[in-house]
Amino acid sequence: MRRNGLARFSHVVSGGRGNSRAEQAVRMPSERKDPEECFHEALSKAEGAERSAYLDVACAGSPELRARVEALLAAHSAAEESFLPLPTTDRVWGSQDPIPEAPGGVVGPYKLLQQIGEGGFGVVFMAEQSVPVHRRVALKIIKHGMDTRQFIARFEAERQALAMMDHPNVARVFDAGATESGRPYFVMELVNGIPITEYCDRHVLGIEQRLRLFTQVCYAVHHAHQKGLIHRDIKPGNVLVATVDDRPVVKVIDFGVAKATQGQLTEKTLFTLFRQLVGTPQYMSPEQADATPDIDTRADVYSLAVLLYQLLTGATPLDERALRSRAHGEIQRMIREVDPPPPSTRLSTLESIASVAACRAIEPRRLRMRLHGELDWIVMKAMEKDRAKRYDSAAAFAADIENHLASLPVRAGAPSRLLQLRKFVRRNRRPAALITAAVMTLAAGFVGTTIGLIGQSRLREQAERERDETQAQRRQAQANLAEALFNGGEFARAEAEFRALLRPPEHGPAATAEQEANWLGYIARSIDEQRRGMLRARADAAFL
């Protein structure tokens, strides 16, 4: 068994893509040594005490590094047991013969010209076909040492997935077979394109052009969903753009970690290991970060939203440098819980906003204004942590973008105040708890003060009512007295009633002689004034 081949297997222990940037992005900065170096050194040690002693020294002070190396060693042991025997061949390759599965070699009717790509378990070559037609194609072949049952099943699943596709924006499969050494390969359309983000920047595409190009990606992914496939690794490197007849054409590639939503892709398909991360962290949906089998097409909708976010702002929602500086568990937590800012807000925090705006042929201030509003709403809806709140499909996502471009109402709306508050609390749980406690204390004080003020107000209102009633009674008694004087009625009774109502409260039975005298004088003057008033009223009535 070849050690180099087995070592490559170690790249996928975390569910990543071997030599991909995503796998590199999750490396811990505290690891002073490369995990693969320690892995190879540990392999050279005898199992047991010697290997354990080596790990004690090599991984001192870095439990994360040791855990990673031990995981690689465990995967190596499992892979060594599960390798399929390679078919034997009578042909011996001489020193002058080209290696058949390298540039210059021949695989079936295809001559390998140059290596143009490499993934976790496959290598892609540009190849030339001469019969029955002459054309250049892309030939993907499983790597040396990757021919375990798991990787063969995954490779054949990708081959079957692409064969099911029939869409102009998905790379087509032309042929499939096995090399003389028994390693499977398949031949697909050669896409002379570059990643979509690089293409847009290189050609200085504006926001509208980027949006129209992005809708092609959505419809290609929707086609895969209709075929029962979830891509699970949508990112710029897997969305290429080529110029055909002076028009940009999108090609979605690399269904190597695609998941079937119905049935199995092949009879050899193996289940993804439980709790195994699959995808690229920067573009991964929260449910993928949970590493549970419960994944549906809305995971791709989330990844599409991250791609659109990058096309609009030049940055991903979760900063790549921030991810590199975090442990594996912290990366999962960030994907699940950290709410990224809307695209227009993210622009204001970028140091390179001038160059970002220049690549979009627009001024920085106008770019922020262009993204603010509907585009912010559309992106954030597709990137909701709760998948039930996202677009139901990639086609619905594309349709809302087309509504925006046509100045029609969009399904995505401005986030409610309650939703914004919930997200703020989720982002700032500790400060929010302190603020809530302070607000409750202030509220309790405010309620107590308010109740006291209400009580005082009611007392004032009662006193005013009593005063008004007393004044009304006095006016009525005065009117009765005037009526008695005018009509010759029971003057004595009316006068007594009037006197009683006009007596101040402090002039009770214990009043002094001086107070009583003053009071009687006041009564006499009042009655005299009433009489004069009545006489004037009679005179006026007689004159009229």
XYZ file of C-alpha atoms in Angstrom:
544
model
C 0.000 0.000 0.000
C 1.385 3.362 -1.032
C 1.840 5.807 1.852
C 1.514 8.884 -0.380
C -1.905 7.756 -1.518
C -3.014 7.111 2.023
C -1.684 10.435 3.176
C -3.913 12.189 0.690
C -6.839 10.472 2.322
C -6.095 12.506 5.443
C -7.298 15.666 3.737
C -10.912 14.604 3.969
C -11.113 13.523 7.615
C -12.923 16.758 8.467
C -15.289 16.291 5.546
C -13.518 18.926 3.469
C -12.128 18.794 -0.041
C -8.542 17.627 0.311
C -6.286 20.324 -1.089
C -9.045 22.905 -1.273
C -8.803 26.368 0.205
C -11.680 25.532 2.515
C -9.623 22.842 4.257
C -6.738 25.246 4.653
C -9.069 27.911 6.016
C -9.975 25.872 9.070
C -6.397 25.212 10.186
C -5.563 26.440 13.624
C -2.951 29.205 13.813
C -1.729 27.673 17.079
C -0.454 24.619 15.239
C 3.228 25.300 14.920
C 3.654 22.167 12.866
C 1.668 21.095 9.892
C -0.702 18.235 10.848
C 0.340 16.267 7.781
C 4.030 16.493 8.740
C 3.249 15.135 12.177
C 1.013 12.507 10.577
C 3.819 11.246 8.305
C 6.332 11.302 11.154
C 3.938 9.383 13.384
C 3.443 6.769 10.655
C 7.174 6.109 10.681
C 6.981 5.243 14.394
C 5.923 1.871 15.722
C 2.377 1.761 16.964
C 1.985 1.968 20.696
C 4.434 3.548 23.138
C 6.898 4.845 20.519
C 4.226 6.644 18.523
C 2.562 7.998 21.661
C 5.905 9.349 22.956
C 6.514 11.073 19.646
C 3.071 12.734 19.762
C 3.692 13.895 23.344
C 6.724 15.846 22.147
C 5.536 16.975 18.706
C 2.125 18.159 19.898
C 3.154 19.595 23.247
C 1.033 22.622 24.117
C -1.339 22.070 21.224
C -4.157 19.635 22.037
C -5.906 20.641 18.795
C -2.908 19.511 16.743
C -2.746 16.203 18.580
C -6.455 15.570 18.102
C -6.079 16.309 14.391
C -3.097 13.986 13.954
C -4.771 11.190 15.899
C -7.844 11.577 13.679
C -5.623 11.274 10.607
C -3.974 8.183 12.008
C -7.353 6.603 12.743
C -8.573 7.411 9.243
C -5.368 5.962 7.802
C -5.929 2.690 9.636
C -9.550 2.519 8.500
C -8.591 3.332 4.914
C -5.860 0.700 4.860
C -8.414 -1.942 5.788
C -10.978 -0.792 3.203
C -8.765 -0.449 0.126
C -9.990 -2.425 -2.848
C -7.362 -4.575 -4.591
C -6.171 -2.989 -7.799
C -6.523 -4.997 -10.992
C -3.294 -6.498 -12.198
C -1.911 -5.866 -15.653
C 0.751 -7.687 -17.640
C 2.138 -4.490 -19.162
C 5.326 -3.130 -17.622
C 5.972 0.556 -18.141
C 9.536 1.216 -19.070
C 11.543 4.258 -18.169
C 10.972 5.698 -21.640
C 7.204 5.171 -21.578
C 5.005 8.006 -20.325
C 2.957 7.266 -17.240
C -0.536 6.650 -18.644
C -2.337 8.810 -16.063
C -0.119 11.877 -16.347
C 0.357 14.572 -19.017
C 1.510 12.845 -22.193
C -0.175 9.578 -21.284
C -3.236 8.001 -22.862
C -6.438 6.975 -21.103
C -8.763 5.106 -23.429
C -9.188 7.216 -26.575
C -8.032 10.352 -24.765
C -4.544 11.830 -24.742
C -3.808 13.780 -21.563
C -2.401 17.229 -22.384
C -2.041 18.997 -19.045
C -3.377 18.981 -15.507
C -5.880 21.790 -15.015
C -7.342 21.035 -11.608
C -7.202 18.916 -8.491
C -9.777 18.196 -5.815
C -9.982 16.103 -2.687
C -9.919 12.769 -4.475
C -9.760 13.550 -8.198
C -7.392 15.112 -10.712
C -8.678 16.926 -13.807
C -6.742 16.910 -17.076
C -7.261 18.692 -20.336
C -7.414 15.865 -22.833
C -7.715 15.478 -26.565
C -10.126 13.078 -28.211
C -9.479 12.023 -31.792
C -12.172 9.399 -32.438
C -15.045 9.329 -33.222
C -14.847 13.142 -33.087
C -11.916 15.456 -32.611
C -12.311 17.728 -29.615
C -10.764 18.774 -26.347
C -12.412 17.645 -23.156
C -11.871 17.621 -19.398
C -11.040 14.196 -18.011
C -11.398 13.634 -14.276
C -9.723 10.596 -12.779
C -9.536 9.385 -9.200
C -6.172 9.969 -7.546
C -3.601 7.325 -6.754
C -4.276 6.088 -3.246
C -7.834 7.396 -3.234
C -9.346 4.166 -4.563
C -11.002 3.163 -1.313
C -14.581 1.981 -1.334
C -15.749 5.326 0.069
C -13.952 7.442 -2.522
C -14.843 5.247 -5.445
C -18.478 5.496 -4.368
C -18.207 9.288 -4.068
C -16.460 9.544 -7.437
C -19.070 7.425 -9.160
C -21.791 9.467 -7.461
C -20.395 12.642 -9.009
C -20.188 10.930 -12.389
C -23.791 9.796 -12.119
C -24.921 13.215 -10.883
C -23.440 15.012 -13.861
C -24.825 12.409 -16.250
C -28.328 13.221 -14.990
C -27.961 16.905 -15.890
C -29.261 18.456 -19.065
C -28.901 22.190 -18.642
C -26.847 24.741 -20.611
C -25.328 26.094 -17.399
C -24.153 22.733 -16.039
C -21.049 20.995 -17.393
C -22.072 17.955 -19.481
C -20.685 14.409 -19.235
C -19.575 12.776 -22.496
C -18.046 9.459 -21.483
C -16.897 7.301 -18.570
C -14.665 4.322 -18.027
C -11.704 2.901 -16.104
C -7.965 3.114 -16.663
C -5.737 0.087 -17.208
C -4.903 0.202 -13.509
C -8.623 0.056 -12.690
C -9.155 3.616 -11.533
C -12.488 5.133 -12.685
C -12.649 8.304 -14.764
C -15.221 10.318 -16.605
C -15.008 12.791 -19.462
C -16.913 16.042 -19.393
C -17.246 19.302 -21.245
C -14.112 21.441 -21.133
C -15.098 24.803 -19.672
C -12.650 27.519 -20.662
C -13.864 29.750 -17.890
C -12.764 31.436 -14.689
C -14.506 31.808 -11.303
C -17.535 34.057 -11.500
C -16.181 36.611 -9.015
C -12.923 36.928 -10.943
C -14.787 37.205 -14.269
C -17.059 39.998 -12.989
C -14.157 42.009 -11.591
C -11.944 41.471 -14.639
C -14.708 42.671 -16.994
C -15.852 45.479 -14.625
C -19.457 44.321 -14.642
C -22.005 46.613 -13.009
C -24.546 45.556 -10.409
C -27.302 44.834 -12.952
C -24.963 42.715 -15.095
C -23.808 40.762 -12.061
C -27.381 40.128 -11.006
C -28.374 38.839 -14.442
C -25.334 36.555 -14.519
C -26.147 35.295 -11.050
C -29.681 34.300 -12.057
C -28.100 31.817 -14.502
C -26.388 30.193 -11.532
C -29.686 30.000 -9.637
C -31.512 28.308 -12.491
C -28.644 25.834 -13.021
C -28.739 24.878 -9.334
C -32.542 24.678 -9.476
C -32.185 22.221 -12.373
C -29.956 20.052 -10.182
C -32.544 20.224 -7.411
C -35.246 19.077 -9.830
C -33.032 16.111 -10.668
C -32.928 15.281 -6.973
C -29.423 16.593 -6.236
C -28.101 19.061 -3.672
C -24.722 20.521 -4.670
C -23.543 21.330 -1.097
C -20.377 23.161 -2.220
C -21.438 26.243 -4.192
C -18.582 28.745 -4.277
C -16.812 30.873 -6.926
C -14.374 28.081 -7.818
C -17.273 25.809 -8.719
C -19.138 28.444 -10.747
C -17.114 29.246 -13.874
C -17.920 31.832 -16.527
C -16.813 31.584 -20.145
C -17.416 33.985 -23.013
C -19.484 32.416 -25.804
C -20.411 34.570 -28.820
C -19.385 37.657 -26.844
C -21.787 36.733 -24.047
C -20.895 35.445 -20.567
C -22.155 31.916 -19.952
C -22.170 30.292 -16.528
C -21.128 26.686 -15.965
C -21.693 25.024 -12.589
C -19.149 22.273 -11.977
C -17.914 19.871 -9.291
C -20.773 17.803 -7.938
C -18.258 15.730 -6.006
C -20.076 16.136 -2.663
C -23.590 16.273 -4.100
C -26.319 14.612 -2.086
C -29.274 12.767 -3.561
C -32.632 13.864 -2.174
C -34.359 10.752 -3.463
C -32.791 7.318 -3.436
C -29.094 6.778 -4.143
C -26.906 8.016 -6.954
C -25.284 4.609 -7.388
C -25.668 1.207 -5.812
C -22.246 1.720 -4.190
C -23.102 5.077 -2.638
C -22.094 5.292 1.010
C -23.744 7.539 3.550
C -21.835 10.612 4.645
C -20.374 9.900 8.057
C -22.542 11.235 10.860
C -21.349 14.656 12.063
C -18.966 14.915 9.098
C -18.723 18.438 7.697
C -19.180 18.641 3.934
C -18.606 21.882 2.057
C -16.596 25.085 2.347
C -17.038 26.946 5.678
C -17.282 30.444 4.169
C -20.258 29.372 2.028
C -21.753 26.717 4.299
C -25.328 26.911 5.571
C -26.026 26.652 9.322
C -27.616 23.223 8.919
C -24.480 22.006 7.103
C -22.385 23.364 9.963
C -24.439 21.191 12.317
C -23.194 18.224 10.248
C -26.547 16.475 10.448
C -28.130 14.398 7.665
C -31.138 16.739 7.625
C -30.074 18.788 4.580
C -32.413 19.962 1.836
C -32.236 22.223 -1.213
C -32.455 25.354 0.940
C -28.846 24.707 1.995
C -27.861 25.544 -1.588
C -30.088 28.650 -1.459
C -28.022 29.860 1.503
C -24.738 29.216 -0.329
C -26.082 31.036 -3.385
C -26.866 34.025 -1.159
C -23.285 34.044 0.130
C -22.043 33.986 -3.457
C -24.318 36.920 -4.365
C -23.139 38.769 -1.239
C -19.566 38.396 -2.503
C -20.489 39.473 -6.034
C -22.054 42.657 -4.661
C -19.537 43.593 -1.958
C -16.307 41.819 -2.865
C -16.320 40.069 0.538
C -18.012 37.070 2.126
C -20.382 37.523 5.102
C -17.963 35.711 7.423
C -14.455 37.041 6.995
C -11.953 34.439 5.814
C -9.272 35.684 8.198
C -11.689 35.430 11.122
C -12.455 31.821 10.228
C -8.777 30.928 9.950
C -8.175 32.154 13.485
C -10.915 29.990 15.021
C -11.078 26.398 16.162
C -13.281 23.895 14.388
C -16.100 24.135 16.947
C -15.972 27.922 16.960
C -16.288 27.975 13.165
C -19.434 25.886 13.454
C -20.827 28.241 16.101
C -20.093 31.321 13.985
C -21.860 29.834 10.966
C -24.891 28.907 13.072
C -25.195 32.015 15.249
C -23.326 35.063 13.915
C -25.645 37.321 11.911
C -23.664 39.081 9.175
C -24.453 42.710 8.329
C -26.466 43.527 5.182
C -24.349 44.059 2.048
C -24.691 47.871 2.126
C -23.564 47.943 5.755
C -20.636 45.618 5.064
C -19.397 47.963 2.352
C -18.971 50.788 4.852
C -16.551 48.632 6.891
C -14.319 47.623 3.978
C -10.956 49.311 3.661
C -10.923 48.473 -0.058
C -14.315 50.001 -0.831
C -12.808 52.285 -3.481
C -11.393 49.366 -5.471
C -14.587 47.343 -4.929
C -16.669 50.180 -6.345
C -14.243 50.653 -9.249
C -14.668 46.975 -10.233
C -18.397 47.654 -10.416
C -18.066 50.876 -12.434
C -19.740 52.986 -9.751
C -18.792 55.457 -7.030
C -18.528 54.125 -3.446
C -21.381 56.296 -2.137
C -23.668 55.357 -5.013
C -22.764 51.682 -4.599
C -23.935 51.736 -0.973
C -27.147 53.476 -2.020
C -27.651 50.943 -4.825
C -27.435 47.992 -2.439
C -29.461 49.602 0.353
C -33.071 48.531 0.385
C -34.325 45.731 -1.844
C -30.963 44.096 -2.578
C -30.188 44.041 1.137
C -33.597 42.466 1.803
C -33.237 39.836 -0.947
C -29.767 38.716 0.141
C -30.626 38.616 3.838
C -33.831 36.656 3.219
C -31.932 34.000 1.260
C -29.301 33.929 4.020
C -31.647 33.507 6.987
C -30.332 31.212 9.713
C -33.792 29.650 9.917
C -34.202 27.875 6.588
C -37.999 28.082 6.850
C -37.651 31.852 6.305
C -35.478 31.550 3.175
C -36.716 31.309 -0.389
C -38.327 27.942 -1.038
C -36.114 27.289 -4.066
C -33.237 28.659 -6.095
C -35.753 29.553 -8.819
C -37.772 31.673 -6.355
C -34.519 33.405 -5.374
C -33.778 34.187 -9.036
C -37.369 35.335 -9.638
C -37.148 37.915 -6.838
C -33.918 39.284 -8.330
C -35.664 39.561 -11.689
C -38.562 41.385 -9.998
C -36.056 43.857 -8.587
C -34.451 44.392 -11.987
C -37.904 44.938 -13.549
C -38.936 47.394 -10.768
C -41.682 44.999 -9.645
C -42.570 44.247 -6.002
C -40.192 41.762 -4.403
C -41.138 38.973 -2.014
C -38.393 39.938 0.374
C -39.401 42.810 2.627
C -37.699 45.030 5.128
C -36.976 43.117 8.339
C -39.453 43.917 11.094
C -38.393 45.757 14.222
C -39.114 42.641 16.253
C -36.867 40.519 14.002
C -34.081 43.098 14.238
C -34.432 43.119 18.020
C -34.259 39.325 18.174
C -31.106 39.287 16.066
C -29.548 42.004 18.220
C -30.279 40.001 21.365
C -28.842 36.837 19.794
C -25.660 38.680 18.830
C -25.285 40.443 22.203
C -26.772 38.147 24.806
C -24.801 39.363 27.816
C -25.173 43.125 27.163
C -28.818 42.541 26.275
C -29.403 40.827 29.627
C -27.848 43.773 31.479
C -29.858 46.270 29.446
C -33.050 44.303 30.087
C -32.426 44.295 33.840
C -31.768 48.041 33.829
C -34.891 48.713 31.765
C -37.010 46.589 34.096
C -35.677 48.484 37.119
C -36.437 51.820 35.476
C -39.840 50.548 34.430
C -40.653 49.473 37.994
C -39.653 52.907 39.305
C -41.636 54.616 36.596
C -44.728 52.527 37.373
C -44.467 53.302 41.089
C -44.065 57.015 40.438
C -46.924 56.975 37.985
C -49.249 55.266 40.483
C -48.390 57.901 43.115
C -49.031 60.741 40.708
C -52.321 59.184 39.663
C -53.389 58.964 43.330
C -52.550 62.615 43.930
C -54.344 63.611 40.778
C -57.469 61.775 41.899
C -57.389 63.519 45.282
C -57.103 66.909 43.570
C -59.976 66.054 41.275
C -62.148 65.013 44.260
C -61.402 68.269 46.096
C -62.228 70.256 42.992
C -65.516 68.390 42.575
C -66.444 69.088 46.198
C -65.595 72.770 45.798
C -67.643 72.997 42.625
C -70.597 71.341 44.338
C -70.391 73.802 47.252
C -70.254 76.778 44.896
C -73.230 75.415 42.974
C -75.214 75.066 46.197
C -74.326 78.647 47.166
C -75.432 79.948 43.814
C -78.685 78.043 44.138
C -79.286 79.440 47.669
C -78.544 82.936 46.402
C -81.025 82.422 43.595
C -83.643 81.176 46.079
C -83.090 84.259 48.249
C -83.399 86.545 45.278
C -86.598 84.777 44.268
C -88.022 85.230 47.769
C -87.133 88.963 47.815
C -88.563 89.492 44.354
C -91.768 87.579 44.782
C -92.395 88.122 48.501
C -91.914 84.492 49.323
C -90.579 82.868 52.464
C -87.744 85.279 52.947
C -86.818 84.122 56.443
C -86.249 80.524 55.359
C -84.301 81.548 52.270
C -82.205 83.958 54.313
C -81.361 81.257 56.857
C -80.338 78.851 54.082
C -78.240 81.533 52.496
C -76.547 82.370 55.786
C -75.727 78.715 56.433
C -74.163 78.183 52.999
C -72.148 81.406 53.140
C -70.714 80.712 56.587
C -66.994 79.843 56.200
C -66.040 76.352 57.462
C -63.807 77.803 60.163
C -66.740 79.743 61.712
C -68.145 76.834 63.677
C -69.975 76.897 67.018
C -66.733 77.890 68.789
C -66.302 81.106 66.766
C -65.278 84.223 68.717
C -67.529 87.206 69.184
C -65.364 89.228 66.801
C -65.594 86.532 64.113
C -69.350 86.279 64.541
C -69.720 90.057 64.328
C -67.675 90.192 61.147
C -69.730 87.352 59.772
C -73.071 89.037 60.570
C -71.826 92.248 58.964
C -70.864 90.317 55.853
C -74.300 88.662 55.754
C -76.041 92.005 56.166
C -74.041 93.526 53.337
C -74.743 90.549 51.105
C -78.482 90.655 51.794
C -78.533 94.395 51.301
C -76.711 93.959 48.009
C -79.254 91.325 46.992
C -82.113 93.690 47.830
C -80.632 96.536 45.860
C -80.095 94.187 42.991
C -83.666 93.046 43.111
C -84.933 96.620 43.255
C -82.890 97.511 40.203
C -84.218 94.437 38.458
C -87.819 95.486 39.253
C -87.164 99.001 38.059
C -85.632 97.723 34.859
C -88.565 95.352 34.335
C -91.087 98.143 34.901
C -89.270 100.513 32.539
C -89.160 97.860 29.828
